XYZ file of C-alpha atoms in Angstrom:
601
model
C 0.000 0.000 0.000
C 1.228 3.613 -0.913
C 2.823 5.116 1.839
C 2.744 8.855 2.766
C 5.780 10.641 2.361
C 6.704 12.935 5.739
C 5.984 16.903 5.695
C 8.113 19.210 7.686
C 8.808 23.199 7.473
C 11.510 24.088 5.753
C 13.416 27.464 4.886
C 13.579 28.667 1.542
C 16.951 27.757 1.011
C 16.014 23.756 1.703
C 12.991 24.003 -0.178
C 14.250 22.895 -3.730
C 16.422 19.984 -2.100
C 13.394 18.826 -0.558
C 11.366 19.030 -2.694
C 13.752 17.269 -4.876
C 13.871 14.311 -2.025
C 10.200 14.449 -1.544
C 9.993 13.803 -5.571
C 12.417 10.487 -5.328
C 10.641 9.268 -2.027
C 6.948 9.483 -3.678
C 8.411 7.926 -7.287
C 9.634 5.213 -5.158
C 6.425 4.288 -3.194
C 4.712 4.673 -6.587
C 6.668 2.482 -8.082
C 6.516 -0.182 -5.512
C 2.542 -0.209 -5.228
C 2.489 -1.079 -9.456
C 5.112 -4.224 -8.056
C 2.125 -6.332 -6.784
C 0.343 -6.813 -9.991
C 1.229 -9.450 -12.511
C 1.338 -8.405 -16.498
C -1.834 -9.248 -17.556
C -3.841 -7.199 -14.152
C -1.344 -4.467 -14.884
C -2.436 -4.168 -18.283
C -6.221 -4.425 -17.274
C -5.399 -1.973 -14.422
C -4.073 0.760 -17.143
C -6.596 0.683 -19.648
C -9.776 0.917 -16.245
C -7.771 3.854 -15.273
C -8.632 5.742 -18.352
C -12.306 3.554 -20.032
C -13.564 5.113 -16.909
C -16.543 8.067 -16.649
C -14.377 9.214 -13.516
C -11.701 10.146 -16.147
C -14.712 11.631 -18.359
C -15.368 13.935 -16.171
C -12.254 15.495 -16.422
C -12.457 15.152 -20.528
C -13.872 18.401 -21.915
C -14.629 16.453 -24.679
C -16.761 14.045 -22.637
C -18.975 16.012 -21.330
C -20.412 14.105 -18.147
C -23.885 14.376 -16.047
C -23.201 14.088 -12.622
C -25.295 11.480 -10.713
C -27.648 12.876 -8.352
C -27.609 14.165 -4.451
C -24.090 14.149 -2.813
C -21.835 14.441 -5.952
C -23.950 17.410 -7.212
C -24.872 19.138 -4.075
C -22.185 19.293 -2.113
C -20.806 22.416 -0.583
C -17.531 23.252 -0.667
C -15.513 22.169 2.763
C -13.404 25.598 3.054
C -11.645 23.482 6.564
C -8.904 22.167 6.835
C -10.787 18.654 7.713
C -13.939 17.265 7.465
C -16.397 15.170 10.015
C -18.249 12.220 9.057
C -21.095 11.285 11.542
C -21.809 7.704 10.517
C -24.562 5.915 12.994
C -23.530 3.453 15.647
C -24.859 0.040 15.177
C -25.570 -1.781 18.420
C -22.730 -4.854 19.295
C -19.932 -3.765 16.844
C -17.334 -1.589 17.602
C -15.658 -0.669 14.627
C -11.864 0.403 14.246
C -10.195 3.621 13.160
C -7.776 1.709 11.473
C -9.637 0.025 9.652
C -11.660 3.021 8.607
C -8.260 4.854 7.598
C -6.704 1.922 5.727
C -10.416 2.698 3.923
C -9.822 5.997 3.217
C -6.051 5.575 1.497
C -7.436 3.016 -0.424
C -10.572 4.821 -2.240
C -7.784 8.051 -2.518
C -5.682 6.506 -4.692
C -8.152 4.430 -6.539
C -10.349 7.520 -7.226
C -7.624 10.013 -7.735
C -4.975 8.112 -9.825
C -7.057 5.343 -10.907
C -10.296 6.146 -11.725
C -12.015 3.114 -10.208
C -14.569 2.600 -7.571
C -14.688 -0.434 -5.839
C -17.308 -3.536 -6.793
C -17.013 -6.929 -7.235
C -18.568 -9.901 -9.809
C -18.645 -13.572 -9.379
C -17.242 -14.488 -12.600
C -17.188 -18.692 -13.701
C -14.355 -19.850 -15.129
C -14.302 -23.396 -17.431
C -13.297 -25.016 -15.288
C -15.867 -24.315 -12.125
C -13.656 -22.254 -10.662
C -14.654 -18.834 -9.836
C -12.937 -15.335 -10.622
C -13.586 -12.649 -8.301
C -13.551 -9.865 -10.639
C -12.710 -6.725 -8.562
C -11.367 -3.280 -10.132
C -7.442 -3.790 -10.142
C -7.389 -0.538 -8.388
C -9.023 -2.783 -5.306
C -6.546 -5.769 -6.322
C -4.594 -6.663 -2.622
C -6.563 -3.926 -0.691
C -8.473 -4.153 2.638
C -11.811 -3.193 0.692
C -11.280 -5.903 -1.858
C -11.021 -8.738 0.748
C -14.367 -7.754 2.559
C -15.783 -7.321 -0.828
C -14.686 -11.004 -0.870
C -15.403 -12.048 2.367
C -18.999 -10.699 2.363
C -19.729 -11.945 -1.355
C -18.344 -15.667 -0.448
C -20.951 -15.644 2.709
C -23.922 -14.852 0.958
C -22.930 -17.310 -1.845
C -22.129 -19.846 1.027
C -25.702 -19.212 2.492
C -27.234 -19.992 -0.624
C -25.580 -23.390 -1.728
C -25.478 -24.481 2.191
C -21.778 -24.691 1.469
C -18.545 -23.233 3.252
C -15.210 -22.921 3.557
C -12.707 -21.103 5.870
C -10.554 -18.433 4.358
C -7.137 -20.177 5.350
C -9.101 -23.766 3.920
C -9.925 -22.278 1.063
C -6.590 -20.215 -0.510
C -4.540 -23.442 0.327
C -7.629 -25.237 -1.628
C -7.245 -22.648 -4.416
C -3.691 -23.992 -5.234
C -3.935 -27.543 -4.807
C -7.381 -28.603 -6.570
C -6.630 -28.594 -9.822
C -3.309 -30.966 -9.155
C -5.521 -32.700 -7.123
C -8.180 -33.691 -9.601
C -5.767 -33.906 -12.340
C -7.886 -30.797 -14.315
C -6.734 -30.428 -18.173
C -7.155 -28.165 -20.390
C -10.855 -28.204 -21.293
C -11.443 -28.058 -17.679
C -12.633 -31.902 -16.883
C -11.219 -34.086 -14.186
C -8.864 -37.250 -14.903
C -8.427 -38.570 -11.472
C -10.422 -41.398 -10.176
C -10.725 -39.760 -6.924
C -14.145 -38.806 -5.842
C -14.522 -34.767 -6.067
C -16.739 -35.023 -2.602
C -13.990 -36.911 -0.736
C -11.322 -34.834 -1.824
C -13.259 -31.291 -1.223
C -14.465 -32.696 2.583
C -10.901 -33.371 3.352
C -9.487 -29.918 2.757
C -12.301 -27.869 4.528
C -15.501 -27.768 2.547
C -18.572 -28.694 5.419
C -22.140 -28.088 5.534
C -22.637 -24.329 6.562
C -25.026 -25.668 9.223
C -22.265 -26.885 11.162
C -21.242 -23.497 12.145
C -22.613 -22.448 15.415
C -24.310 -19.424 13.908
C -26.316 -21.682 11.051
C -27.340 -24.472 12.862
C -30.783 -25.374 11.912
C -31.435 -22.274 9.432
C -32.846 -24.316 6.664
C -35.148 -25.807 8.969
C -37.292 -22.932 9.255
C -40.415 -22.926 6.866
C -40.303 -19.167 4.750
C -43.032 -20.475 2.373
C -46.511 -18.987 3.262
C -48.878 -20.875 -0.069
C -49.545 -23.894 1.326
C -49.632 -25.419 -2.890
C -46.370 -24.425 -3.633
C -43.840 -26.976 -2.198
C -40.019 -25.418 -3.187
C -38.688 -28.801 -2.049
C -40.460 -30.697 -4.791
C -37.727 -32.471 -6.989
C -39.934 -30.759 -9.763
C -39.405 -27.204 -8.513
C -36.001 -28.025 -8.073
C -35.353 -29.460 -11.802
C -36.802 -26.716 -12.982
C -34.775 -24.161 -11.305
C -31.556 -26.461 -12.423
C -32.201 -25.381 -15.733
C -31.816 -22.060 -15.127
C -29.238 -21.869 -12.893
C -25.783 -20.568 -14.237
C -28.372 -17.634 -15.664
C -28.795 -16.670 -12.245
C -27.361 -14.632 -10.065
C -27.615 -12.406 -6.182
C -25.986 -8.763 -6.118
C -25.718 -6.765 -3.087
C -26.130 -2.617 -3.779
C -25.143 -0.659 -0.668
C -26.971 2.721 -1.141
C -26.975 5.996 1.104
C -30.626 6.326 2.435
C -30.109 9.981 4.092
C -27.104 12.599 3.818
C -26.873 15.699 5.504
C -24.297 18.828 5.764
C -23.245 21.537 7.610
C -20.407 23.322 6.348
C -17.722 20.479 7.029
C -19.743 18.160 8.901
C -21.449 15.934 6.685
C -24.187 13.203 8.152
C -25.208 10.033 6.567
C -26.985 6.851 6.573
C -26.639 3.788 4.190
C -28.517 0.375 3.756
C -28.032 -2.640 1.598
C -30.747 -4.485 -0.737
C -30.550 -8.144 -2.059
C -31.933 -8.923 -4.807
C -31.646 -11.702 -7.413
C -31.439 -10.979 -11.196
C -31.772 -13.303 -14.455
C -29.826 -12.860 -17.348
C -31.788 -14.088 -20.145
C -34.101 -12.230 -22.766
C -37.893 -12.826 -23.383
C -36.627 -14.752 -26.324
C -35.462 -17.572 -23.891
C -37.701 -17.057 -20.696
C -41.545 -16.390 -20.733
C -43.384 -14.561 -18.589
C -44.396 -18.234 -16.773
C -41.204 -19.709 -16.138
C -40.092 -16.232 -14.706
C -42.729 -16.020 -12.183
C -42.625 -19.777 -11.279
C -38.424 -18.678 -10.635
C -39.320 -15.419 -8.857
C -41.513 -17.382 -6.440
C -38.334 -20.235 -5.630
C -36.115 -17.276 -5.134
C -37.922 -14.789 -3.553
C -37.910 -17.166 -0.446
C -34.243 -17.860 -0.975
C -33.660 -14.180 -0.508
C -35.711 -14.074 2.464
C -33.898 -16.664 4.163
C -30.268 -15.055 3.302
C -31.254 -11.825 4.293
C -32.834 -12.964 7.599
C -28.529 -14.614 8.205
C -26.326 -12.764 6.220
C -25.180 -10.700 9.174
C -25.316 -13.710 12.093
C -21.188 -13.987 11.630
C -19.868 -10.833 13.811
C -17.211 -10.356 10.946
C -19.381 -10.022 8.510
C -21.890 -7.691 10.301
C -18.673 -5.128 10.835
C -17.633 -5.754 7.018
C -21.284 -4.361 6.107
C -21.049 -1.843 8.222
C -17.740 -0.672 6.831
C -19.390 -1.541 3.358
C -21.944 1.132 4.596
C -19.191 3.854 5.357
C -17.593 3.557 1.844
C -21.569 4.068 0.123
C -21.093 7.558 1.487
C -17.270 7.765 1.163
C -17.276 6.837 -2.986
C -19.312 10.036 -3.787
C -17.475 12.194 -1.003
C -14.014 11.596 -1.772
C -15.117 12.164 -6.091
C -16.468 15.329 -5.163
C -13.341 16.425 -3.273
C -11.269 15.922 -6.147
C -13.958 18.144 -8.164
C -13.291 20.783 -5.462
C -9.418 20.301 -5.356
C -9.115 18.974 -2.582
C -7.588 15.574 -1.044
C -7.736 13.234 2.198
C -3.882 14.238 3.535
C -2.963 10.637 3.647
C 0.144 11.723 6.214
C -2.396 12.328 8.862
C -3.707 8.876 8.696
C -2.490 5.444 10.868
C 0.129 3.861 9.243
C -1.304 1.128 6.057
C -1.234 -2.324 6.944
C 1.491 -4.175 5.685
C 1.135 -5.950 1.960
C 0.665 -9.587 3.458
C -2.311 -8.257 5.773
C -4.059 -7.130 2.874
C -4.015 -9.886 -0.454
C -7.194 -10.798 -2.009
C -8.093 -13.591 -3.228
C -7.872 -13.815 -7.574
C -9.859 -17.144 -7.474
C -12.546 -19.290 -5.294
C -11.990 -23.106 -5.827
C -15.742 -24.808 -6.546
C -18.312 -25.780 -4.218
C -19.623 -29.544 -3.903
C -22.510 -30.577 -1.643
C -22.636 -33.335 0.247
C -25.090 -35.852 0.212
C -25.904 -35.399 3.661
C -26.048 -31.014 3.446
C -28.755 -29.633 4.767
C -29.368 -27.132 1.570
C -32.193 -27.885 -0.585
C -32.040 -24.801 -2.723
C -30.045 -26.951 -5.376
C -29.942 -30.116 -7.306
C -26.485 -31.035 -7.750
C -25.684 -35.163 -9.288
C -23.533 -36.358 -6.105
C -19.944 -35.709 -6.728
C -20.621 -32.709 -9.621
C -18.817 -29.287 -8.035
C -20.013 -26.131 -9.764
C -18.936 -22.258 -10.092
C -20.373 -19.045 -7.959
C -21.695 -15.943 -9.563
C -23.422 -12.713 -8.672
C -21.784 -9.593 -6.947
C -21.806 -6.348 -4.571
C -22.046 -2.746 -6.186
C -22.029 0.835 -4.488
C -24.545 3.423 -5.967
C -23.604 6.656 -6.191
C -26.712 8.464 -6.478
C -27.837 9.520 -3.399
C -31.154 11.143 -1.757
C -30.869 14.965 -1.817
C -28.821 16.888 0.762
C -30.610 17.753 4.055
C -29.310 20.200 6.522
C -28.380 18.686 9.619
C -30.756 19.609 12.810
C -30.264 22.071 15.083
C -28.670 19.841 18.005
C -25.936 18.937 15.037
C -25.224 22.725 14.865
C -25.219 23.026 18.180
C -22.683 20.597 18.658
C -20.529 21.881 15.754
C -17.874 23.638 17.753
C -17.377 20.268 19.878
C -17.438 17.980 17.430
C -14.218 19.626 15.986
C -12.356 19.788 19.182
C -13.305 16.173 19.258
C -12.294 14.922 16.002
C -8.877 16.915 16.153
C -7.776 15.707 19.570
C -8.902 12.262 17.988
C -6.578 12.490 15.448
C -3.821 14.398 17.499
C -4.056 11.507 19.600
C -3.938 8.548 16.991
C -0.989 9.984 15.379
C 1.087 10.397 18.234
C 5.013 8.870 18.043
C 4.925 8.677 21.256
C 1.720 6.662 21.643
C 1.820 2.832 22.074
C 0.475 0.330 19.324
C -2.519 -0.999 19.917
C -4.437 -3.550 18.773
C -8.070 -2.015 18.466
C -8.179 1.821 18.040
C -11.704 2.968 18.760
C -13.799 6.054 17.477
C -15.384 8.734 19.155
C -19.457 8.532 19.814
C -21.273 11.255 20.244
C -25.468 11.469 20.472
C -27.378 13.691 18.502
C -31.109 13.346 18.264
C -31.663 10.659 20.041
C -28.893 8.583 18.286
C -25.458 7.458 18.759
C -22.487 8.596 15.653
C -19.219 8.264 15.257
C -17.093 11.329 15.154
C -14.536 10.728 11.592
C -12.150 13.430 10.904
C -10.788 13.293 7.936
C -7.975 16.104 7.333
C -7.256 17.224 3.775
C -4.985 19.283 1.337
C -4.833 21.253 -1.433
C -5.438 19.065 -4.628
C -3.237 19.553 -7.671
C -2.860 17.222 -10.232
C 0.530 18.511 -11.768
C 1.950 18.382 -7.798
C 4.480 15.431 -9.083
C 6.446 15.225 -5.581
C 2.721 14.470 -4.203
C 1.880 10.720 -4.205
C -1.031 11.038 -6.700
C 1.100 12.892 -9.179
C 3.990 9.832 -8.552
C 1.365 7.740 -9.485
C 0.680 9.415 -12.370
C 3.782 9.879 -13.727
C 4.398 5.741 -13.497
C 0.790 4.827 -15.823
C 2.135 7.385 -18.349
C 5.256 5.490 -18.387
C 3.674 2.164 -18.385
C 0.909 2.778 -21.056
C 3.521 2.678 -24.595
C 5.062 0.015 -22.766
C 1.783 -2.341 -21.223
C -1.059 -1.529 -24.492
C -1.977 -3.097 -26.739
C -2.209 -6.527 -25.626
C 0.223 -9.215 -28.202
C -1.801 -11.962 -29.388
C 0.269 -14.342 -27.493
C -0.784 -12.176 -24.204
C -4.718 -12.250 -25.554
C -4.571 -15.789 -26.050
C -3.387 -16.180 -22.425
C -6.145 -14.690 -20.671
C -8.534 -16.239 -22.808
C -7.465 -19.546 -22.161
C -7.149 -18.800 -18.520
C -10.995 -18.367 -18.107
C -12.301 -20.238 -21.032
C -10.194 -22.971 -21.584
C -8.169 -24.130 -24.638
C -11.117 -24.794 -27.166
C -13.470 -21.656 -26.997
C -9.886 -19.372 -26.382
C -8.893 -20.723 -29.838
C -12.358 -19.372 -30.996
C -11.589 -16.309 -29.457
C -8.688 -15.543 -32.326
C -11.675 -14.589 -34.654
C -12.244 -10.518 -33.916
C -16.200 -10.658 -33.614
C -15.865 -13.992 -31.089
C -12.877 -12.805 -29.525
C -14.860 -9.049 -29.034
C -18.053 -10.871 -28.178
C -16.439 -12.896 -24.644
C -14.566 -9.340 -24.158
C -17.476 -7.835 -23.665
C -19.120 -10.319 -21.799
C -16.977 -11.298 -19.249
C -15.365 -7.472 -18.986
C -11.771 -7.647 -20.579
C -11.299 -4.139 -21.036
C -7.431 -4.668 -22.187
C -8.275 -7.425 -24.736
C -11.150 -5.361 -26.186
C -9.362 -2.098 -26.693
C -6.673 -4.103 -28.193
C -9.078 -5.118 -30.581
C -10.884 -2.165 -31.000
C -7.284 -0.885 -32.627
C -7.917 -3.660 -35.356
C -11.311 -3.059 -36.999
C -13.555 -0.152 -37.686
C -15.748 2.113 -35.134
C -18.510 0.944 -37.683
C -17.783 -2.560 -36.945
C -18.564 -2.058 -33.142
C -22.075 -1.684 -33.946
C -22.465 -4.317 -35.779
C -24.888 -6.843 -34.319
C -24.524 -11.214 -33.975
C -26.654 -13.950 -34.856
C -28.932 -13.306 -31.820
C -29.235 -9.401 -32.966
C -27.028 -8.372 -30.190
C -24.176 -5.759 -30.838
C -20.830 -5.407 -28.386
C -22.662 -3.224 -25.943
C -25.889 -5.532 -25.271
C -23.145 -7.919 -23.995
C -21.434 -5.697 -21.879
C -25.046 -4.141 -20.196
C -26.130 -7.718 -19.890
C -23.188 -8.712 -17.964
C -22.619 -5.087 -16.390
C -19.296 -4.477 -17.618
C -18.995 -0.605 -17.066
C -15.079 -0.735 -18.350
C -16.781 -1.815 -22.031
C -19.806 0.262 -22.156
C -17.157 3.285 -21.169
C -15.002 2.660 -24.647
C -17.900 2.163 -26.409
C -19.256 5.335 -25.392
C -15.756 7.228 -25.685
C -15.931 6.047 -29.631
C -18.930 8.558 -29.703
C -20.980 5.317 -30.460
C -25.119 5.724 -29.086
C -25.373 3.447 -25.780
C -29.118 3.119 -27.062
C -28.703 1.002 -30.087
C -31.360 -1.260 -30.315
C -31.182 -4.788 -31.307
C -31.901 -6.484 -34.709
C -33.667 -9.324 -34.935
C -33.385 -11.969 -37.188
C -36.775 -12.855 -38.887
C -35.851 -16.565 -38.641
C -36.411 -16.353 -34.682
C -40.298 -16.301 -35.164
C -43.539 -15.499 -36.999
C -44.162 -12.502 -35.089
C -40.644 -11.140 -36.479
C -40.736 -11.829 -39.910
C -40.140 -10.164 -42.548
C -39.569 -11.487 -46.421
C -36.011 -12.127 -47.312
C -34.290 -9.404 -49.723
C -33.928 -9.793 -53.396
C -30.212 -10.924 -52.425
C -31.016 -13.749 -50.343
C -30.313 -12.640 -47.018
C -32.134 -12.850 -43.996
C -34.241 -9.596 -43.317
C -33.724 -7.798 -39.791
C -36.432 -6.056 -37.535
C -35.458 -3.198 -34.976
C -36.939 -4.195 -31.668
C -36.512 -2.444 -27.950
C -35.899 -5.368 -26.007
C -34.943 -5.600 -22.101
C -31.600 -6.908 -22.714
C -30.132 -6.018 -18.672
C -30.999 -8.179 -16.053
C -34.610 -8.578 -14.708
C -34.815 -8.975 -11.055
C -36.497 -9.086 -8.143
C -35.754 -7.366 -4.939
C -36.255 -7.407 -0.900
């Protein structure tokens, strides 16, 4: 993690030696945070940085709407710090540190990189599972509860788990283990179940916290049995279609010049991407009705694990904290990263690049599924952050009462923290205050002028290192293409993937923003809108499957994100048309829902 480099008054006559020094020690941290990423994340890490609408904004030539509430209603903080009131939840007592380590993080992936964080479930050919954060959030302390909180709900939904330490060993050692080639099937004899159960994998109702949760009966229509080996065949056939997202979302801010109060929530919700064309209106009730019980069961458990319950509440903190910290850098200003604890070490924070399968047992206690005994099987869904937020409120009077203490508060907080002389401790707590009733935590977050041509700062470091990297990283060789492809496809379909439209096509779908701008180089801007067999052109793929990175170099190409999908007559009588005089199949324009239709709690 980037380090901040030390401040201290000089006179003039030091001033250009220091700043000279200051220069070398901020190129050196900023070269040492590009050292964890491999070639291919590096490469996918530059071209995010700049297929991003965070670096629109700063594009006259991109002009850019600003979502609503916080990012476009903000006052200016004319302090020299701002104070985050974020509500105390009842049992958990969260950790400066932790909320710090926070704060670098979304700095330098919102200043320098242009990224905010998410993450998405992604399968891989061989039932392994990617999780697909923003490289910016590669090895961070955000990406691993991203993780963390992602792998529990998944967990909760198969009836399967694993520990964290169980499950990176796992990572390395399944594929030796069940002899995987390179389409992705097992050679071994071994039995999948017995080799999973030995290195961790258990029923999730064995943990103290679970015991007995799929007991309880969430169905209320007494003719609809969800257990029915029916019902549970015909979700089967569905099933890799479907997926659970988490979007955190402010539900109240407030300000008063520098103090700025908020409150967040989460909603669950399941979505299923397929068209009309593939799922009636029947079959998606009859689904709606399986999972809206699933949901209800999750949600009711999600947050019985006291780890997770503190992740989601620091996954409530950065809802308001993504929209904050872009707004400072619209105002020029910048959290001063020297008057923050010290970043964990690099060891304390790695993520996790893949999730080995899940496998039930015969005797699990799970009945959401219908797995054949011994067949292990990929995870997908994710957590997003919306950025739109409800309008800003003033605070209430008792806030502005407060005002004057809440800064003496906040600075003697920090004051405090970053003392030399102060021992190392193992928990550092937060200041509470009650306003209205309610209980908050006092943040102070100090910050600096923001300049992006200040090159001995750490963001201009930064800066100077992707402009370096960029000739040298992008475009992608083939050789490199072909590697990543085969990596989450496998050998036969990444051998497909040397045609341009095929090789464009799984781009887009599962997100490779540095393969598809490498191909982008080789054909036309026309080309891009050109639409497949199904009628679908690059960018239905990429809204289908969310892939912001894509839809952001489509729309940087000056191509319209509202292209609407041909069909081919040939898909039914209500779309026909006669064939031309040539021969070829006649198209129909049709608005179709091509995103993901869902269903909420």
């Amino acid at each position: 993690m980037l380090r901040p480099v030390k401040k201290q008054a000089l006179r003039n006559e030091q001033a250009d030696e220091a700043t000279y020094l200051a220069h070398l020690a901020a190129q050196r941290n900023a070269s040492a945070f590009f050292e964890k990423y491999d070639r291919s994340e590096l490469q996918e890490l530059l071209t995010t940085s700049f297929c991003s609408w965070l670096a629109s904004k700063d594009d006259m030539r991109h002009p850019l709407e600003l979502p609503s509430g916080l990012l476009s209603q903000m006052k200016s903080v004319n302090t020299s710090i701002a104070i985050v009131l974020m509500p105390v939840e009842p049992g958990l007592d969260l950790d400066c540190r932790e909320i710090h380590q926070m704060i670098r993080e979304l700095a330098v992936g919102i200043y320098c990189l242009n990224q905010i964080p998410s993450i998405s479930l992604d399968a891989n050919y061989d039932q392994s599972t990617s999780c697909s954060l923003p490289p910016a959030y590669f090895d961070t302390r955000i990406g691993q509860m991203l993780i963390a909180v992602d792998y529990m709900l998944k967990a909760l939904w198969h009836g399967v788990y694993m520990p964290k330490e169980k499950r990176v060993r796992f990572s390395e050692l399944w594929r030796s283990s069940m002899d995987i080639d390179q389409d992705g099937v097992p050679q071994t004899l071994k039995r999948p179940a017995v080799e999973f159960c030995q290195a961790g994998l258990i029923d999730i109702t064995k943990e103290p916290e679970f015991e007995g949760i799929y007991d309880e009966n969430m169905n209320e229509d007494p003719t609809y049995n969800p257990n029915s080996t029916e019902e549970k065949t015909f979700f089967m056939q569905f099933v890799d279609h479907i997926i659970l997202k988490l979007t955190f979302a402010a539900t109240k801010i407030q300000q008063y010049e520098d103090v700025f109060l908020f409150d967040a929530a989460y909603n669950l919700s399941s979505a299923i991407r397929m068209t009309e064309d593939h799922l009636d209106a029947f079959s998606y009730q009859r689904l709606q009705q399986r999972l809206t019980l699933q949901l209800k069961l999750l949600k009711k458990h999600l947050e019985k694990k006291e780890d997770i319950q503190k992740n989601i509440a620091y996954m409530k903190l950065i809802t308001f904290l993504i929209p904050f910290i872009i707004n400072l850098k619209r105002k020029n200003k910048v959290p001063n990263l020297s008057r923050l604890l010290q970043p964990y070490s690099d060891d304390k924070v790695k993520t996790e690049r893949e999730l080995p399968p899940f496998l039930l047992g015969t005797d699990f206690k799970c009945q959401h599924f219908l797995y054949a005994q011994d067949q292990y099987f990929h995870l997908h869904g994710g957590i997003e952050f919306d950025i739109g937020t409800p309008s800003v409120e003033e605070v209430s009077k008792e806030v502005k009462a407060a005002y004057d203490e809440m800064h003496t508060c906040a600075i003697n907080h920090l004051t405090h923290l970053l003392d030399t002389d102060a021992p190392y401790r193992e928990h550092y707590p937060i200041p509470v205050m009650d306003f209205d009733g309610k209980r908050y935590y006092v943040i102070g977050i100090e910050l600096e002028a923001f300049y992006m041509l200040f090159k001995s700062q750490w963001w201009g470091a930064i800066n100077e290192v992707i402009s370096t990297l960029k000739p040298k990283r992008l475009p992608l060789t083939d050789t490199q293409a072909m590697e990543q492809f085969k990596k989450r496809f496998g050998y036969r379909k990444a051998i497909k993937c040397k045609s341009l439209s095929f090789g464009m096509k799984s781009a887009a779908d599962r997100g490779l923003a540095a393969i598809f701008l490498t191909f982008c180089r080789r054909t036309s801007i026309n080309s891009l809108a050109i639409t497949d067999d199904c009628g679908y052109a690059y960018i239905h793929h990429a809204a289908i499957y969310n892939r912001v990175a894509i839809i952001a170099q489509v729309v940087k190409l000056h191509l319209t994100i509202n292209q609407k999908r041909s069909i081919p007559a040939s898909q039914g009588k209500r779309f026909q048309k006669p064939e031309t005089k040539s021969g070829t199949p006649a198209f129909i324009e049709k608005d179709v829902m091509i995103g993901e239709r869902s269903c909420e709690l």
